[in-house]
Coordinates of C-alpha atoms in Angstrom, one line a residue:
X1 CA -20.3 27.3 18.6
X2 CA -17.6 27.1 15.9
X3 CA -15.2 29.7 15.8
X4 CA -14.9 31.9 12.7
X5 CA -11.8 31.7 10.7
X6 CA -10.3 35.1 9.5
X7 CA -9.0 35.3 5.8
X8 CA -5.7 35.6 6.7
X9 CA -5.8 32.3 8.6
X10 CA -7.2 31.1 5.1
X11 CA -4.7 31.9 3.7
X12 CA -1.8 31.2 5.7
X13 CA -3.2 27.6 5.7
X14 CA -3.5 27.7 2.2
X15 CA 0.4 28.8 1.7
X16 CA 1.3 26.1 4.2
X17 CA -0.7 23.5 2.9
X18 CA 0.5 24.0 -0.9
X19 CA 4.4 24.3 0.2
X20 CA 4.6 20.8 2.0
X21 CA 2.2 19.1 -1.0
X22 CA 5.0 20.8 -3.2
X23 CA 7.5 19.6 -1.0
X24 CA 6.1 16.2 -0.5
X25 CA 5.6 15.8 -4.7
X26 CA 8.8 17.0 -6.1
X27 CA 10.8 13.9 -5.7
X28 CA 8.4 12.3 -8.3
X29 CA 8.1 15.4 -10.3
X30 CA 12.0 15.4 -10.8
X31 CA 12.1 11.6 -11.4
X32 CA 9.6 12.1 -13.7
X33 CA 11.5 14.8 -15.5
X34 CA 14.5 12.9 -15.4
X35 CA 12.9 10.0 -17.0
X36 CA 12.1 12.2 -20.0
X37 CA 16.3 13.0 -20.1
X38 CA 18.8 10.8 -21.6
X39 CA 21.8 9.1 -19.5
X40 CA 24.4 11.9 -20.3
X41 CA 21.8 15.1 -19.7
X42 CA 20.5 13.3 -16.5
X43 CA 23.8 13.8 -14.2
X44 CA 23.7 17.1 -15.0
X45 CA 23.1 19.9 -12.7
X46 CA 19.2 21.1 -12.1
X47 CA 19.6 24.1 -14.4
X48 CA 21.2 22.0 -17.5
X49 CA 18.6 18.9 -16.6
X50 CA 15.9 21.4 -17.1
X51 CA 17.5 23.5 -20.4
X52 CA 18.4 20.2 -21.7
X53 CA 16.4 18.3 -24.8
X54 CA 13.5 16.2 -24.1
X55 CA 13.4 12.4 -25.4
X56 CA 11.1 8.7 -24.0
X57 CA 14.0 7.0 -25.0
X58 CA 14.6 5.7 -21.9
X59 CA 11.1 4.9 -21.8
X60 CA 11.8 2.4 -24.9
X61 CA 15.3 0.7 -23.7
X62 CA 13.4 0.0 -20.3
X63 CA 10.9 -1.7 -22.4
X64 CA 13.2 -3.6 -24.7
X65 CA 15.6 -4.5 -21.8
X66 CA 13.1 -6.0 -19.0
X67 CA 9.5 -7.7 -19.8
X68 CA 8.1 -4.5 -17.4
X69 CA 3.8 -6.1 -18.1
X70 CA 5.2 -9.5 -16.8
X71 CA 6.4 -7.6 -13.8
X72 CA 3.5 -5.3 -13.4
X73 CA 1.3 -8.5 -14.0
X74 CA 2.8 -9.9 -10.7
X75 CA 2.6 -6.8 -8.6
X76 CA -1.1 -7.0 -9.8
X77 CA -1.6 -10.2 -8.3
X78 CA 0.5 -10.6 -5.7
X79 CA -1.0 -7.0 -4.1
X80 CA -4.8 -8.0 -4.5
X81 CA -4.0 -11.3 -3.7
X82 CA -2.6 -10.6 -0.4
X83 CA -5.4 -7.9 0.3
X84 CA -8.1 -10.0 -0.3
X85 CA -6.7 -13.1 1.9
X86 CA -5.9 -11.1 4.2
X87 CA -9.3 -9.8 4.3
X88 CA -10.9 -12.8 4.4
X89 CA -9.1 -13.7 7.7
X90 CA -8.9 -9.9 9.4
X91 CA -13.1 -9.4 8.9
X92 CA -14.1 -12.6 11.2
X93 CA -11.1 -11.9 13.5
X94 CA -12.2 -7.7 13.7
X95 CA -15.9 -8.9 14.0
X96 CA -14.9 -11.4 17.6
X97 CA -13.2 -8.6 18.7
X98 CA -15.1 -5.9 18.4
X99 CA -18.6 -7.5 19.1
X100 CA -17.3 -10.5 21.5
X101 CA -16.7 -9.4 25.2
X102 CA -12.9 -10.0 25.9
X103 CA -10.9 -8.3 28.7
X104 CA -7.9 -9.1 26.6
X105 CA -8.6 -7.6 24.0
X106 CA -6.6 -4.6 23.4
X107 CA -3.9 -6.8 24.8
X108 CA -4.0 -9.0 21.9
X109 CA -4.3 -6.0 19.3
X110 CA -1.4 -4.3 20.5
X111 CA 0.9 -7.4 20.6
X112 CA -0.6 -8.1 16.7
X113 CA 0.8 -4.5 15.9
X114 CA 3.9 -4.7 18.1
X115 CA 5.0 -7.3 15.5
X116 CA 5.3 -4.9 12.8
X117 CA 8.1 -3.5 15.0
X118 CA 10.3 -6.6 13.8
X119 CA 13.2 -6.2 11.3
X120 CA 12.5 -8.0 8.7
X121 CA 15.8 -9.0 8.5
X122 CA 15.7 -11.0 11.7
X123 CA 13.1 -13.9 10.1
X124 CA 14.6 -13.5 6.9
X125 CA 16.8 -16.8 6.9
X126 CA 14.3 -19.4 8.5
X127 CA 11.4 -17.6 6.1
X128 CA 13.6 -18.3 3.3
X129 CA 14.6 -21.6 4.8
X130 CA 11.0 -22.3 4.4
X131 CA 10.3 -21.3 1.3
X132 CA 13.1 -23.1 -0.4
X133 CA 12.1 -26.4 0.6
X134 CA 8.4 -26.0 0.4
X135 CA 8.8 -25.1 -3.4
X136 CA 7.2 -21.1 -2.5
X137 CA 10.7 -19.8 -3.3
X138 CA 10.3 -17.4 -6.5
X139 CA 6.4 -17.4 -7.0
X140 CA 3.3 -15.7 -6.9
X141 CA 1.7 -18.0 -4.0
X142 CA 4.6 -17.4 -1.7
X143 CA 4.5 -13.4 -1.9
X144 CA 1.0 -13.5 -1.5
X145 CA 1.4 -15.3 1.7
X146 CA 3.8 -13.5 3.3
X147 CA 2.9 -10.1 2.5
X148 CA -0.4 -11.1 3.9
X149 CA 1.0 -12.0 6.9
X150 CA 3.2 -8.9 7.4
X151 CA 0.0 -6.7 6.4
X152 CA -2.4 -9.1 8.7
X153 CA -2.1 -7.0 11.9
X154 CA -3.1 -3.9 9.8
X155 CA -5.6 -4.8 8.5
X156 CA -7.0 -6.5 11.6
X157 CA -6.6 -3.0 13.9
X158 CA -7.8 -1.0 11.1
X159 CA -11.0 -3.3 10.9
X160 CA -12.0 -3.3 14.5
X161 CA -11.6 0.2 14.8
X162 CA -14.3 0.6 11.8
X163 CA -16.2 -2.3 13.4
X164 CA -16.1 -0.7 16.5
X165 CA -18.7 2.6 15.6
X166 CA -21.3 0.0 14.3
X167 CA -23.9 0.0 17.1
X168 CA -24.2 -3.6 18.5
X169 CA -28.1 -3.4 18.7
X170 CA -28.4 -3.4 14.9
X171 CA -26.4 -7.1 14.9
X172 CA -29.1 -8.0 18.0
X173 CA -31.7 -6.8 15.9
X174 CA -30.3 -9.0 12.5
X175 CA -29.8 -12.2 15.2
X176 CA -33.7 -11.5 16.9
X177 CA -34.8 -11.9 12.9
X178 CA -33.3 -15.4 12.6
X179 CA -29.7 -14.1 10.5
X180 CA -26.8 -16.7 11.4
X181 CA -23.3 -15.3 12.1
X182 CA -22.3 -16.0 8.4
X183 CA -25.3 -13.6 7.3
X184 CA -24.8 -11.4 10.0
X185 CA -21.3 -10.8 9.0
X186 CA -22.1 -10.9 5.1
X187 CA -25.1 -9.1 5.0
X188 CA -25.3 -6.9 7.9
X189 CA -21.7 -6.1 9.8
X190 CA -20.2 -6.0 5.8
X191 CA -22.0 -3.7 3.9
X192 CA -22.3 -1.0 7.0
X193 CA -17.8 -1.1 7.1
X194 CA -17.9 -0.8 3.1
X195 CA -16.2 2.7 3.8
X196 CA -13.8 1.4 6.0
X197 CA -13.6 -2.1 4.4
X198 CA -12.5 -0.3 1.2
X199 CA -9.9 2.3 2.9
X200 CA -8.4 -0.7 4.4
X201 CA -7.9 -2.4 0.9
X202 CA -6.8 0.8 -0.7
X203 CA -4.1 1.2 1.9
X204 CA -2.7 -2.7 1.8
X205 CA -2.7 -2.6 -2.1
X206 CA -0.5 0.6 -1.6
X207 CA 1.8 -1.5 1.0
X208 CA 2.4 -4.8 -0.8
X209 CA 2.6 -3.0 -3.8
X210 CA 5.6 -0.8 -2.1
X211 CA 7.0 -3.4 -0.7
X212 CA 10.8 -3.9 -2.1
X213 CA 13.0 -6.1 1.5
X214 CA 10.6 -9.5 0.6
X215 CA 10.1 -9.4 -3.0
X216 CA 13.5 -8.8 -3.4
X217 CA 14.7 -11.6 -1.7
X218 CA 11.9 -14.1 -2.1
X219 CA 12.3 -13.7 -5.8
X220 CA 14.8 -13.9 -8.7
X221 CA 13.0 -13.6 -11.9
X222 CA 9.7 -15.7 -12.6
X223 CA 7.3 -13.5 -10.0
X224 CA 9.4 -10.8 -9.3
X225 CA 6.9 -7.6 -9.3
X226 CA 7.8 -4.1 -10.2
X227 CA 10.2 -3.5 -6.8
X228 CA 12.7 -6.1 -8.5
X229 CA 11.9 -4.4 -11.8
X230 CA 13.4 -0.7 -10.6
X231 CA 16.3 -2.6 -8.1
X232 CA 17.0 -4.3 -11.7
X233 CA 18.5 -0.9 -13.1
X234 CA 21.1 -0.2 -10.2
X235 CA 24.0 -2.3 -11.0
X236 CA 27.9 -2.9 -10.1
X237 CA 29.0 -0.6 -13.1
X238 CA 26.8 2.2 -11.6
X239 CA 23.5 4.0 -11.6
X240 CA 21.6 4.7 -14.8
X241 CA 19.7 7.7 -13.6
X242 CA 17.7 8.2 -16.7
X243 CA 16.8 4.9 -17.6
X244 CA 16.3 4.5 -13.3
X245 CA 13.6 7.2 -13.6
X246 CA 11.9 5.7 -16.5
X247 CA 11.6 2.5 -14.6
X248 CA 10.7 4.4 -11.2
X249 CA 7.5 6.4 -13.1
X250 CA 6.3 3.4 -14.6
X251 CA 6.0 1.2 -11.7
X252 CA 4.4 3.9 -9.5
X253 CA 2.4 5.7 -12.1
X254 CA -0.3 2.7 -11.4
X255 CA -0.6 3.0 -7.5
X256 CA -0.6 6.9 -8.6
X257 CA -4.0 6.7 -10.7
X258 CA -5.9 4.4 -8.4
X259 CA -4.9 7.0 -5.8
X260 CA -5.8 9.9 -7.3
X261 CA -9.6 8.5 -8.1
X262 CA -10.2 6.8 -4.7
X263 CA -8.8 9.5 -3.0
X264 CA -12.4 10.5 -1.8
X265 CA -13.2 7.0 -0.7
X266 CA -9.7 7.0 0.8
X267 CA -10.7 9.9 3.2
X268 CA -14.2 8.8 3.9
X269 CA -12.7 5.7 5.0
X270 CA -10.5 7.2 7.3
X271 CA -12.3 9.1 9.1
X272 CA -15.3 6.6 9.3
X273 CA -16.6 7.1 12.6
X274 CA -14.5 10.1 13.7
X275 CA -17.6 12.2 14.0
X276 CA -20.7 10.9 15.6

């Protein structure tokens, strides 16, 4: 029997939970606010920042300065593209190891995650080395591929664990009927995971879309996303905060929207299967 929770625990949960999502949001509050300040008003301290006049002309020299659709175009592609191939080679992968007897299989899942515990840094040169002479060096293709690969074991462990709360005997019912493993997995396995299938893709958009060490250094200027549009705008003759914050808002604000509207599928999909 659940227990009942007093009012005052309400509300104390309440306080809590409203000072750390306050606490969590204000960074991009105040690079919002100082996006909306010009260069001289935004060094100022908090008081004057706030007091101070309100202008987008930072907005409009961020605009005129750097092509910012030609670098939200490639962040488009370069974050769906990478979700999707990754998806297509995570869902047959997630489907042997959930529903093919292994010993070894949590063995092979944790060493796929223990590689995400590897500097970047460390495969950096031969990567580049790589990329250089197979012509991948500053495009779309070669961001695609290797933030699929850095994103692969996520996606995999994510998968399997969704994969995982689907009883076996419906895909031994679907096999009795005469379905072959390509329908099984298309038209059975598939569409029961949706929740978690699309939680997974939600969360990998978010990470290739973040991701600043390899499209940084993979790229110079023809599919450079929106990371190398905001590193554009710290320079040797210093930081322009306003113009910074401009650049800042506009690159997440897209990442921010889809988030805000999927945030109900986003939570269904985590905790797919957490309660039986």
């Amino acid at each position: 029997m659940a227990r009942a929770v007093s009012n005052r625990e309400k509300t104390v949960t309440t306080i809590v939970a409203w000072t750390l999502g306050i606490l969590m949001f204000f960074p991009i509050l105040w690079i919002a606010i100082l996006s909306l300040k010009t260069e001289v008003d935004a060094i100022r301290g908090p008081i004057e920042v706030l007091t101070s006049g309100w202008t987008t002309e930072s907005y409009g020299a961020v605009q005129a300065r750097s092509d910012y659709f030609k670098h939200f175009t490639n962040s488009v592609v370069i974050a769906l593209g990478s979700t999707l191939l990754g998806l297509l080679i995570a869902v047959p992968a997630a489907w042997a190891m959930a529903f093919v007897p292994a010993k070894r299989t949590k063995n092979v899942l944790m060493w796929m995650l223990s590689t995400k515990m590897l500097p970047p840094v460390g495969v950096l040169i031969p990567i580049y080395l790589i990329f250089r002479d197979t012509g991948l060096l500053d495009t779309r293709t070669g961001l695609v591929i290797v933030l699929m690969l850095i994103n692969l074991p996520i996606i995999i462990w994510m998968l399997y664990t969704y994969f995982r709360e689907i009883p076996g005997e419906i895909l031994e019912a679907a096999r009795m009927d005469g379905a072959s493993l390509r329908k099984e997995v298309l038209y059975v396995l598939t569409p029961m995971a949706v929740p978690g299938i699309a939680s997974t893709v939600l969360l990998n958009v978010i990470l290739a879309w973040n991701e600043a060490f390899w499209t940084l250094n993979l790229t110079a200027s023809k599919a450079a996303p929106l990371t190398a549009f905001i590193a554009s705008y710290s320079s040797p003759e210093g930081l322009f905060y306003a113009k910074l914050s401009a650049a800042s808002v506009m690159a997440i604000a897209p990442i921010l929207i889809i988030g805000w509207f999927s945030q109900k599928q986003l939570v269904r999909g985590l905790t797919f299967g957490a309660v039986k």
